Short mmCIF file of C-alpha atoms in Angstrom, two decimals:
data_model
loop_
_atom_site.label_atom_id
_atom_site.label_comp_id
_atom_site.label_asym_id
_atom_site.label_seq_id
_atom_site.Cartn_x
_atom_site.Cartn_y
_atom_site.Cartn_z
CA MET A 390 132.97 123.85 44.65
CA SER A 391 132.11 120.28 44.49
CA THR A 392 132.18 117.27 46.49
CA PRO A 393 135.73 116.10 46.82
CA ALA A 394 137.61 119.37 46.59
CA ILE A 395 135.46 119.86 49.56
CA VAL A 396 136.33 116.96 51.33
CA MET A 397 140.32 117.02 50.51
CA MET A 398 140.27 120.61 51.55
CA LEU A 399 138.55 119.66 55.24
CA VAL A 400 140.70 116.65 55.57
CA ALA A 401 143.35 118.80 54.64
CA LEU A 402 143.07 121.16 56.66
CA VAL A 403 142.82 118.20 59.63
CA LEU A 404 145.80 116.61 58.61
CA VAL A 405 147.48 119.73 58.47
CA TRP A 406 146.44 122.26 61.23
CA GLY A 407 145.39 119.50 63.38
CA GLY A 408 148.80 118.18 63.53
CA LEU A 409 149.92 121.27 63.99
CA ALA A 410 147.73 121.57 67.38
CA VAL A 411 148.73 118.36 68.60
CA ALA A 412 152.16 119.95 68.14
CA ILE A 413 151.80 122.97 70.07
CA THR A 414 149.70 120.42 72.80
CA SER A 415 151.84 118.28 73.66
CA ALA A 416 154.47 120.81 74.50
CA VAL A 417 152.42 122.67 77.21
CA VAL A 418 151.51 119.77 78.16
CA HIS A 419 155.12 119.13 78.81
CA THR A 420 156.66 122.58 80.03
CA ARG A 421 153.44 122.26 82.12
CA ARG A 422 154.29 118.96 83.36
CA GLN A 423 158.52 119.90 84.00
CA ARG A 424 156.80 122.98 86.28
CA ALA A 425 155.27 120.78 88.74
CA ASP A 426 158.17 118.63 88.42
CA ARG A 427 159.93 121.85 89.90
CA SER A 428 157.84 122.75 92.20
CA THR A 429 157.32 119.70 94.03
CA ALA A 430 161.03 119.10 94.46
CA VAL B 227 186.35 139.11 73.48
CA SER B 228 186.31 137.11 70.57
CA GLY B 229 183.11 135.40 69.37
CA ALA B 230 184.39 131.43 69.59
CA SER B 231 185.27 132.28 73.23
CA VAL B 232 182.39 133.87 75.03
CA GLU B 233 180.19 131.77 75.42
CA ARG B 234 177.57 130.58 73.51
CA GLU B 235 174.08 132.58 72.72
CA HIS B 236 171.00 131.68 73.85
CA TRP B 237 167.23 131.55 73.26
CA GLY B 238 164.81 133.94 75.42
CA SER B 239 162.74 131.20 75.11
CA ARG B 240 161.66 128.65 73.55
CA ALA B 241 158.52 129.96 71.96
CA GLY B 242 161.56 132.78 70.51
CA PHE B 243 163.18 129.90 68.78
CA LEU B 244 160.32 127.75 67.41
CA LEU B 245 159.22 131.45 65.89
CA ALA B 246 162.29 132.18 64.62
CA ALA B 247 162.57 128.77 62.91
CA ILE B 248 159.06 129.63 61.97
CA GLY B 249 159.72 132.45 60.66
CA SER B 250 163.24 130.88 58.40
CA ALA B 251 161.07 128.95 56.76
CA VAL B 252 157.63 130.42 55.83
CA GLY B 253 159.40 132.28 53.69
CA LEU B 254 158.32 133.98 49.99
CA GLY B 255 158.28 129.93 48.75
CA ASN B 256 155.79 129.37 50.68
CA ILE B 257 153.64 131.73 49.24
CA TRP B 258 154.32 131.86 45.58
CA ARG B 259 155.82 128.42 44.72
CA PHE B 260 153.52 126.39 47.19
CA PRO B 261 150.16 126.67 45.58
CA PHE B 262 151.53 126.65 42.09
CA VAL B 263 153.12 123.05 43.02
CA ALA B 264 150.01 121.73 44.88
CA TYR B 265 148.37 122.72 41.54
CA ASP B 266 149.99 121.12 39.37
CA GLY B 267 151.02 117.99 40.92
CA GLY B 268 147.33 117.12 41.18
CA GLY B 269 145.64 119.49 43.50
CA GLY B 270 144.34 117.39 46.30
CA ALA B 271 145.72 114.13 45.71
CA PHE B 272 148.88 116.19 46.93
CA LEU B 273 148.02 115.99 49.46
CA VAL B 274 149.39 112.68 49.70
CA PRO B 275 153.04 112.60 48.84
CA TYR B 276 153.38 115.90 50.44
CA LEU B 277 152.46 114.47 53.61
CA ILE B 278 154.34 111.47 53.53
CA ALA B 279 157.10 113.78 52.21
CA LEU B 280 156.93 115.82 55.29
CA LEU B 281 156.55 112.51 57.84
CA THR B 282 159.64 110.97 55.99
CA ALA B 283 162.01 113.59 55.37
CA GLY B 284 161.49 117.03 56.52
CA ILE B 285 160.22 116.45 59.61
CA PRO B 286 163.12 113.17 60.56
CA LEU B 287 165.60 116.25 58.72
CA LEU B 288 165.00 119.04 61.10
CA VAL B 289 165.30 116.57 64.33
CA LEU B 290 168.59 116.02 63.00
CA GLU B 291 169.74 119.45 61.88
CA TYR B 292 168.20 120.28 65.10
CA GLY B 293 170.11 117.32 66.94
CA LEU B 294 173.76 117.87 65.12
CA GLY B 295 173.25 121.62 65.86
CA HIS B 296 172.18 121.25 70.35
CA ARG B 297 174.77 117.84 70.03
CA PHE B 298 177.99 120.17 69.01
CA ARG B 299 176.44 123.66 69.76
CA GLY B 300 178.48 125.89 66.66
CA SER B 301 177.74 127.09 63.53
CA ALA B 302 177.65 124.49 60.92
CA PRO B 303 181.30 124.20 59.70
CA LEU B 304 181.47 124.32 63.83
CA THR B 305 179.18 121.37 64.17
CA PHE B 306 180.62 119.44 61.18
CA ALA B 307 184.19 119.96 61.64
CA ARG B 308 183.36 118.33 65.78
CA LEU B 309 181.77 115.86 64.21
CA HIS B 310 184.88 114.76 61.98
CA PRO B 311 187.81 116.98 61.45
CA ARG B 312 187.21 116.12 57.25
CA ALA B 313 183.09 117.14 57.83
CA GLU B 314 184.35 120.39 58.41
CA VAL B 315 183.82 120.77 54.35
CA LEU B 316 180.09 119.83 53.95
CA GLY B 317 179.32 123.09 56.98
CA TRP B 318 181.03 125.62 54.66
CA TRP B 319 179.67 124.83 51.18
CA GLN B 320 176.59 125.32 53.46
CA VAL B 321 177.47 128.96 54.08
CA GLY B 322 178.11 129.65 50.28
CA VAL B 323 175.12 128.69 49.23
CA CYS B 324 173.49 131.24 51.85
CA LEU B 325 175.85 133.31 51.38
CA VAL B 326 174.27 133.13 47.29
CA ILE B 327 170.97 132.35 48.27
CA ALA B 328 171.04 136.23 50.58
CA SER B 329 173.08 138.02 48.06
CA TYR B 330 169.29 137.03 45.61
CA TYR B 331 166.70 137.07 48.28
CA ALA B 332 166.88 140.14 49.47
CA VAL B 333 166.08 141.93 46.40
CA VAL B 334 162.95 140.73 45.83
CA LEU B 335 162.29 141.21 49.46
CA ALA B 336 163.06 145.41 48.45
CA TRP B 337 161.14 144.34 45.06
CA ALA B 338 157.93 143.93 47.83
CA ALA B 339 159.12 146.57 49.56
CA ALA B 340 158.79 148.94 46.44
CA TYR B 341 155.14 147.48 45.96
CA THR B 342 154.23 148.07 49.25
CA TRP B 343 154.28 152.25 48.31
CA PHE B 344 153.21 151.45 45.26
CA SER B 345 150.19 150.05 46.14
CA LEU B 346 149.56 152.83 47.78
CA ASP B 347 148.24 154.88 43.94
CA LEU B 348 148.34 151.33 41.78
CA ALA B 349 151.22 152.59 39.43
CA TRP B 350 151.80 149.94 37.82
CA GLY B 351 148.38 150.80 36.37
CA ASP B 352 146.47 148.60 33.78
CA ASP B 353 149.64 146.49 32.83
CA PRO B 354 151.41 145.00 35.94
CA GLU B 355 153.28 143.01 33.59
CA ALA B 356 154.77 146.01 31.47
CA PHE B 357 155.19 147.84 34.78
CA LEU B 358 157.38 145.28 35.98
CA PHE B 359 160.02 144.59 33.50
CA GLU B 360 159.88 147.74 31.78
CA SER B 361 159.04 150.95 34.06
CA TYR B 362 159.95 149.80 37.12
CA LEU B 363 163.16 146.42 36.65
CA GLY B 364 164.15 147.84 32.96
CA ALA B 365 164.98 144.23 32.36
CA THR B 366 167.66 143.72 29.34
CA GLU B 367 169.13 140.67 27.31
CA PRO B 368 172.31 139.12 28.12
CA GLY B 369 175.40 140.71 27.50
CA ASP B 370 173.23 144.30 28.70
CA ILE B 371 173.82 145.04 32.21
CA GLY B 372 171.70 148.29 31.92
CA GLY B 373 173.03 150.84 34.60
CA PHE B 374 171.20 150.57 37.91
CA ARG B 375 167.72 150.89 39.02
CA LEU B 376 167.14 153.21 42.33
CA GLY B 377 164.08 152.48 42.71
CA VAL B 378 165.78 148.82 43.35
CA LEU B 379 168.72 150.38 44.86
CA VAL B 380 167.00 152.06 47.47
CA PRO B 381 163.96 149.61 48.88
CA LEU B 382 167.26 146.88 49.20
CA VAL B 383 169.66 149.22 51.36
CA VAL B 384 166.89 149.79 53.49
CA ILE B 385 166.45 145.82 53.13
CA TRP B 386 170.08 145.20 54.23
CA ILE B 387 170.37 148.04 57.30
CA ALA B 388 167.19 146.49 58.51
CA THR B 389 168.69 143.22 58.28
CA LEU B 390 171.96 144.05 59.32
CA THR B 391 170.65 145.89 62.48
CA VAL B 392 168.91 143.07 63.67
CA LEU B 393 171.98 140.66 63.35
CA ALA B 394 174.45 143.53 65.74
CA ARG B 395 171.94 143.03 68.15
CA GLY B 396 172.61 138.99 68.92
CA VAL B 397 170.72 136.29 69.35
CA ARG B 398 168.21 137.39 71.50
CA ARG B 399 167.99 140.95 71.65
CA GLY B 400 168.27 140.95 67.22
CA VAL B 401 166.47 137.89 65.54
CA GLU B 402 164.65 136.92 68.32
CA ARG B 403 162.32 140.07 69.04
CA ALA B 404 162.51 140.40 65.42
CA ASN B 405 160.64 137.41 65.08
CA ARG B 406 158.26 138.26 67.13
CA ILE B 407 157.11 140.92 65.65
CA LEU B 408 157.76 139.70 62.38
CA ILE B 409 155.63 136.45 62.39
CA PRO B 410 152.33 137.54 63.88
CA LEU B 411 152.26 140.32 61.97
CA LEU B 412 152.91 138.11 59.56
CA LEU B 413 149.59 136.31 61.01
CA VAL B 414 147.37 138.67 61.19
CA THR B 415 148.03 140.91 58.18
CA PHE B 416 148.30 137.38 55.51
CA GLY B 417 145.33 136.34 57.64
CA VAL B 418 142.61 139.16 56.76
CA LEU B 419 144.11 138.79 52.96
CA VAL B 420 142.77 135.59 53.13
CA VAL B 421 139.48 136.09 54.70
CA ARG B 422 138.49 139.20 52.21
CA ALA B 423 139.84 136.68 49.25
CA LEU B 424 137.23 133.91 50.45
CA THR B 425 134.45 136.82 50.32
CA LEU B 426 134.63 137.04 47.02
CA GLU B 427 133.22 136.56 43.53
CA GLY B 428 134.21 133.52 41.83
CA ALA B 429 136.67 131.93 45.47
CA SER B 430 135.02 129.12 45.78
CA ALA B 431 136.00 128.16 41.87
CA GLY B 432 138.94 128.82 42.77
CA LEU B 433 138.86 126.95 46.04
CA ASP B 434 137.70 123.88 43.67
CA THR B 435 140.45 124.21 40.79
CA PHE B 436 143.02 123.48 43.62
CA PHE B 437 141.33 121.32 45.87
CA ARG B 438 140.09 118.26 43.35
CA PRO B 439 142.21 115.76 43.54
CA ASP B 440 143.60 114.22 40.33
CA TRP B 441 144.10 110.69 41.82
CA SER B 442 145.49 109.64 38.10
CA ALA B 443 148.38 111.89 38.30
CA LEU B 444 150.18 109.67 42.41
CA SER B 445 150.96 107.16 40.30
CA ASP B 446 153.43 109.80 37.67
CA GLY B 447 157.26 109.78 39.55
CA SER B 448 157.85 113.30 39.14
CA ILE B 449 154.98 114.31 41.30
CA TRP B 450 156.24 112.31 44.07
CA VAL B 451 159.70 114.64 43.83
CA ALA B 452 157.71 117.86 43.56
CA ALA B 453 156.11 116.88 46.98
CA TYR B 454 160.06 115.84 48.20
CA GLY B 455 161.33 118.54 46.82
CA GLN B 456 158.57 121.00 48.45
CA ILE B 457 158.80 120.14 51.33
CA PHE B 458 163.18 120.23 51.75
CA PHE B 459 163.55 123.66 50.08
CA SER B 460 160.40 124.82 51.91
CA LEU B 461 162.08 123.78 55.49
CA SER B 462 165.93 125.24 55.02
CA VAL B 463 166.97 122.53 55.84
CA GLY B 464 170.19 121.49 54.38
CA PHE B 465 171.81 125.19 54.43
CA ALA B 466 173.33 125.60 57.98
CA ILE B 467 170.17 127.89 59.77
CA MET B 468 169.31 124.65 61.47
CA ILE B 469 171.51 124.40 62.80
CA THR B 470 172.60 127.39 63.97
CA TYR B 471 169.42 127.93 65.39
CA ALA B 472 169.46 124.74 66.95
CA SER B 473 173.26 125.99 68.22
CA TYR B 474 171.61 128.63 70.63
CA LEU B 475 169.29 126.46 72.09
CA PRO B 476 169.28 125.91 76.04
CA ARG B 477 170.87 122.61 77.61
CA ARG B 478 167.78 120.68 77.79
CA SER B 479 165.22 121.66 75.06
CA ASP B 480 163.13 118.56 73.53
CA LEU B 481 164.38 118.85 70.11
CA THR B 482 161.48 116.60 68.40
CA ASN B 483 158.49 118.59 69.85
CA ASN B 484 160.01 121.33 68.24
CA ALA B 485 160.63 119.57 64.93
CA PHE B 486 157.10 118.89 64.65
CA ILE B 487 155.95 122.39 65.27
CA ALA B 488 158.26 123.75 62.76
CA GLY B 489 157.04 121.52 59.92
CA PHE B 490 153.11 121.68 60.94
CA ALA B 491 153.24 125.11 61.74
CA ASN B 492 155.71 125.73 57.90
CA SER B 493 152.70 123.05 56.29
CA SER B 494 150.15 125.25 58.25
CA PHE B 495 150.77 127.93 56.46
CA GLU B 496 151.68 126.84 52.79
CA LEU B 497 148.01 126.14 52.74
CA LEU B 498 146.85 128.95 53.70
CA ALA B 499 148.45 130.54 51.41
CA GLY B 500 146.91 128.24 49.19
CA ILE B 501 143.77 128.72 50.16
CA GLY B 502 144.37 132.58 49.94
CA VAL B 503 146.04 133.28 46.65
CA PHE B 504 143.39 130.53 44.69
CA ALA B 505 140.36 132.01 46.03
CA ALA B 506 142.18 135.64 45.18
CA LEU B 507 142.43 134.15 40.98
CA GLY B 508 138.95 132.96 41.14
CA PHE B 509 138.07 136.07 41.95
CA LEU B 510 140.54 136.61 38.83
CA ALA B 511 139.09 134.50 36.37
CA ALA B 512 136.01 134.93 37.25
CA SER B 513 136.40 139.01 36.37
CA GLN B 514 137.74 138.70 33.20
CA GLY B 515 135.71 135.85 32.02
CA VAL B 516 137.86 133.29 31.68
CA GLY B 517 138.48 129.85 33.98
CA VAL B 518 140.58 129.89 37.15
CA ASP B 519 143.39 127.52 35.29
CA GLU B 520 144.27 130.44 32.74
CA VAL B 521 145.24 132.62 35.45
CA VAL B 522 147.45 130.21 37.64
CA ALA B 523 150.54 131.92 38.24
CA GLY B 524 153.37 130.71 40.03
CA GLY B 525 156.62 132.61 41.25
CA VAL B 526 157.57 136.15 40.46
CA GLY B 527 155.29 136.36 38.25
CA LEU B 528 152.63 135.62 40.48
CA ALA B 529 153.89 137.82 43.35
CA PHE B 530 153.76 141.27 40.50
CA VAL B 531 152.06 140.43 37.59
CA VAL B 532 148.86 138.38 38.75
CA PHE B 533 148.83 140.20 42.18
CA PRO B 534 148.54 143.40 40.67
CA THR B 535 145.55 142.93 37.92
CA ILE B 536 143.56 140.82 41.20
CA LEU B 537 144.50 143.69 42.95
CA SER B 538 143.55 146.11 41.06
CA GLU B 539 140.19 144.78 39.84
CA LEU B 540 139.32 144.22 43.69
CA PRO B 541 135.90 146.35 44.40
CA ALA B 542 137.20 148.55 47.46
CA LEU B 543 140.28 149.67 49.04
CA ASN B 544 142.59 148.15 46.94
CA GLU B 545 145.00 150.47 48.16
CA VAL B 546 144.99 148.45 51.70
CA PHE B 547 145.09 145.07 50.73
CA GLY B 548 148.11 146.22 48.36
CA ILE B 549 150.06 147.89 50.80
CA LEU B 550 149.13 144.30 53.25
CA PHE B 551 149.86 141.48 50.84
CA PHE B 552 152.95 143.35 49.98
CA GLY B 553 153.82 144.12 53.74
CA SER B 554 153.10 140.14 54.48
CA LEU B 555 156.22 138.55 51.37
CA VAL B 556 158.53 141.60 53.12
CA ALA B 557 158.08 140.33 56.84
CA ALA B 558 157.86 136.74 55.44
CA GLY B 559 161.18 137.12 53.22
CA LEU B 560 162.63 139.70 56.00
CA SER B 561 162.60 136.96 58.90
CA SER B 562 164.12 134.07 56.17
CA LEU B 563 167.19 136.56 55.10
CA ILE B 564 168.07 137.17 58.66
CA SER B 565 168.10 133.63 59.65
CA ILE B 566 169.67 133.13 56.14
CA THR B 567 172.96 135.59 56.66
CA GLU B 568 172.76 134.34 60.49
CA ALA B 569 174.12 130.90 58.82
CA SER B 570 177.45 132.87 58.17
CA VAL B 571 177.73 135.76 60.39
CA SER B 572 177.40 132.42 63.19
CA ALA B 573 180.17 131.09 61.07
CA VAL B 574 182.68 133.31 60.90
CA VAL B 575 182.46 134.69 64.60
CA ASP B 576 183.58 130.59 65.77
CA LYS B 577 186.08 130.21 62.89
CA PHE B 578 187.50 133.46 63.39
CA GLY B 579 187.01 134.68 66.84
CA LEU B 580 185.94 137.13 65.55
CA ALA B 581 183.36 140.00 67.73
CA ARG B 582 179.68 139.74 66.25
CA ARG B 583 179.46 142.89 65.06
CA ARG B 584 182.43 143.42 63.61
CA ALA B 585 180.92 139.51 61.56
CA VAL B 586 177.99 141.45 60.60
CA LEU B 587 179.30 144.32 58.76
CA LEU B 588 182.19 141.69 56.92
CA VAL B 589 179.65 138.89 56.03
CA GLY B 590 176.81 140.99 55.51
CA GLY B 591 177.61 144.09 54.36
CA GLY B 592 179.91 142.06 51.34
CA THR B 593 176.87 140.45 50.45
CA ALA B 594 174.71 143.48 50.26
CA LEU B 595 177.91 144.83 48.00
CA VAL B 596 177.14 142.10 46.00
CA SER B 597 173.13 141.89 45.47
CA THR B 598 173.86 145.77 44.23
CA ALA B 599 174.41 143.36 41.28
CA TYR B 600 170.13 142.83 40.77
CA ALA B 601 169.77 145.66 41.39
CA THR B 602 170.66 146.57 37.29
CA GLY B 603 168.59 146.06 34.03
CA LEU B 604 170.10 142.41 34.38
CA GLY B 605 169.39 141.98 37.29
CA ILE B 606 165.75 139.78 36.84
CA THR B 607 167.10 136.85 34.66
CA LEU B 608 170.31 136.88 36.76
CA LEU B 609 168.19 136.52 39.88
CA ASP B 610 166.32 133.63 37.67
CA VAL B 611 169.34 131.68 36.58
CA VAL B 612 171.36 131.85 39.64
CA ASP B 613 167.95 131.27 42.56
CA ASN B 614 167.58 128.11 39.85
CA PHE B 615 170.97 126.42 39.93
CA ILE B 616 171.46 127.37 43.59
CA ASN B 617 168.68 125.23 44.25
CA ALA B 618 169.01 122.91 41.93
CA PHE B 619 172.62 121.93 42.38
CA GLY B 620 173.73 123.41 46.12
CA VAL B 621 171.11 123.19 48.10
CA ALA B 622 169.87 119.40 46.93
CA ALA B 623 173.23 118.64 46.28
CA VAL B 624 174.09 119.91 49.93
CA GLY B 625 171.63 118.12 52.26
CA LEU B 626 172.24 115.05 49.74
CA ALA B 627 175.82 114.97 51.03
CA GLU B 628 174.59 115.73 54.73
CA VAL B 629 172.52 113.41 54.92
CA ILE B 630 175.01 110.41 52.94
CA VAL B 631 178.35 111.50 54.93
CA VAL B 632 176.61 111.77 57.83
CA GLY B 633 174.39 108.35 58.37
CA TRP B 634 176.04 106.08 55.79
CA VAL B 635 180.11 107.46 56.07
CA LEU B 636 180.91 108.62 60.04
CA ARG B 637 177.54 106.22 60.71
CA ARG B 638 177.00 108.44 63.62
CA LEU B 639 172.47 108.54 63.81
CA GLY B 640 172.75 106.39 67.06
CA GLU B 641 174.04 108.77 67.94
CA LEU B 642 172.32 111.57 67.13
CA ARG B 643 169.03 110.13 68.21
CA ALA B 644 170.62 108.93 71.40
CA HIS B 645 171.22 112.96 72.13
CA ALA B 646 167.58 114.14 71.18
CA ASP B 647 165.11 111.07 72.85
CA LEU B 648 167.88 112.34 75.98
CA VAL B 649 166.89 115.77 76.25
CA SER B 650 162.78 115.02 74.06
CA ASP B 651 159.58 114.00 75.71
CA ILE B 652 159.12 111.35 72.97
CA PRO B 653 161.31 109.25 71.94
CA LEU B 654 161.94 108.79 68.11
CA GLY B 655 161.48 105.44 67.13
CA ARG B 656 163.34 103.00 64.19
CA TRP B 657 161.04 105.59 62.07
CA TRP B 658 163.64 108.53 61.48
CA THR B 659 166.94 106.05 61.55
CA VAL B 660 164.94 104.13 58.63
CA ALA B 661 163.85 107.87 57.01
CA LEU B 662 167.02 109.60 57.23
CA LEU B 663 169.12 106.31 55.81
CA ALA B 664 166.98 105.74 52.89
CA VAL B 665 163.93 107.45 52.42
CA THR B 666 165.66 110.87 52.20
CA PRO B 667 168.99 109.96 50.40
CA VAL B 668 166.62 108.20 47.29
CA LEU B 669 164.52 111.12 47.19
CA LEU B 670 166.33 113.93 46.96
CA GLY B 671 169.17 111.77 44.97
CA ALA B 672 166.18 111.57 42.28
CA VAL B 673 165.53 115.05 43.21
CA THR B 674 169.33 115.93 41.68
CA ILE B 675 169.24 113.67 38.76
CA ASP B 676 165.72 115.16 38.08
CA ASN B 677 167.31 118.87 38.01
CA LEU B 678 170.32 117.94 36.26
CA ARG B 679 168.02 115.81 33.70
CA GLN B 680 165.62 118.66 33.23
CA GLU B 681 169.46 120.92 33.12
CA LEU B 682 170.92 118.48 30.21
CA ALA B 683 167.68 118.29 27.95
CA THR B 684 167.23 122.23 27.39
CA PRO B 685 169.20 125.30 28.64
CA TYR B 686 167.34 127.01 31.44
CA GLU B 687 164.62 129.94 30.03
CA GLY B 688 166.54 129.09 26.64
CA LEU B 689 169.03 131.42 27.75
CA PRO B 690 172.93 131.14 25.80
CA ALA B 691 174.83 128.55 27.10
CA GLY B 692 178.09 130.71 28.30
CA PHE B 693 175.56 133.16 30.57
CA LEU B 694 174.83 130.02 32.18
CA LEU B 695 177.99 128.82 32.59
CA THR B 696 178.94 132.02 33.88
CA PHE B 697 175.82 132.72 36.81
CA GLY B 698 173.67 129.83 36.82
CA TRP B 699 176.96 126.68 37.20
CA GLY B 700 179.03 129.45 38.59
CA ALA B 701 176.85 130.47 41.60
CA ALA B 702 176.74 126.80 42.23
CA LEU B 703 180.10 125.87 41.96
CA LEU B 704 181.16 129.15 43.67
CA ALA B 705 179.17 127.36 47.14
CA VAL B 706 181.57 124.73 46.32
CA ALA B 707 184.37 126.43 46.15
CA ILE B 708 184.42 128.77 49.28
CA GLY B 709 183.90 125.16 51.23
CA PHE B 710 187.10 124.44 50.38
CA VAL B 711 188.68 127.79 50.90
CA MET B 712 187.45 128.47 54.33
CA THR B 713 188.09 124.49 55.11
CA SER B 714 191.28 125.61 54.66
CA ARG B 715 191.74 128.16 56.86
CA PRO B 716 192.98 127.79 60.63
CA TRP B 717 190.61 128.30 63.75
CA ARG B 718 192.22 131.49 65.98
CA GLU B 719 190.68 129.09 68.85
CA PRO B 720 191.50 125.29 68.88
CA VAL B 721 186.88 125.16 69.26
CA ALA B 722 186.10 122.63 66.49
CA ALA B 723 188.61 120.18 68.69
CA VAL B 724 186.42 120.65 72.33
CA VAL B 725 183.48 118.36 71.52
CA PRO B 726 181.09 119.95 74.56
CA PRO B 727 179.65 116.81 76.83
CA GLU B 728 176.30 114.88 76.73
CA VAL B 729 173.30 116.08 78.74
CA THR B 730 172.79 114.17 81.95
CA ARG B 731 170.11 113.27 82.79
#
């Protein structure tokens, strides 16, 4: 594989799969915080 | 008990909704359309317009449709009727598009199911193209219907029985449970295929062809139109599904975050499919001693001609990988077919107050009956034409109408943004309004004009004008006609006039 192709593959993986990971992490954090709020209320 | 008078069903969990939404978005197009569109649009450079399209049109449209369904708590026709009585036609037009698409989409799944069976002894032999068009489909020319093909009809009946059984069991016990099985199954089978493809000789040449950037492509407007088209067609937006699915969400649901997860999950699978497909194409090119560019294909040709050729050339376990490949096509397509049919079933339940099972039998059974027309010798030509026209002048046109009506005519984006912000963790910024008022209409308009220009320049696939007029333009107009006819029917109960109260903090 040429260097530009390797770079673009890595950029694509980081941006797309990274975007998914950030969105899922945000959802998990939000759910945990809601549960904690409910249990202390 | 009538369907509309009972309380609306809910998803069992947030994960259940997300799996169903991702299952709807991830379909055959992710596997056989995206890799070719990306390769054709500049390889690695295509990533730039593709990601911009995801963030400025795909995710904003998902938030819009989640907001509409969640705020007005109905199928597409009920949601639009509650938004404004005159907007109901938009919802039925979208349902019309769903019905047309479901009628032929099930047939492609039937082919994939048959090919899963054929994989047991690699029945396509040395000439997969002749096997597909002559032995299996018995393809005929326009004017000759060619009679029913039992090899298509039998799996088609099985696909419809599976789909209607899932839908008859309801949202939580049917749709959600099916997606909880289908999506993990798809990820595992496709993951195994990608790992195998990456370890084949020539895979790196295939990946090089897929990811090597051609930056000059970015100055070509048609590449941007293709990127927005890919995002739009891939996310299941613009045809009633996401509105319907969001209407089953509990009152407190993080709409914005759900849209980001569904949007990025769809693109993640597309990227995985691109890697797997091009690694496999690299292997085929190496084994035939030609360049990767010479074996690149998309659509039906990629799935049912090129892949069988690759499967026959594999050094070992050819049958197993055949079953995994065509099985994953069935899994990806089935979750999408379930969503397309559910959008129509839900609309009929809301409008006519029918019980779910009766609506499933009526709508699903009727669509299944129509779909048998594609199980004939003429089926593949008919399918190709209807698919082209309903996407170009059905999905794109109704999506464009949706953003113009909601954003510019009724000016309700502010209300929907406030609703999304009320229930979501991340507030929507001005980017969302700008994306829907300016970027999306302009680009969707460009997609529609480009489609029209191509159609008027040369008749699709060089087919006779009468055939294209009857089945191509006819299918697109049928969806519009369904919109007007169904809107003219009265509501069984006055549900459209009752707008559910806004969620309180």
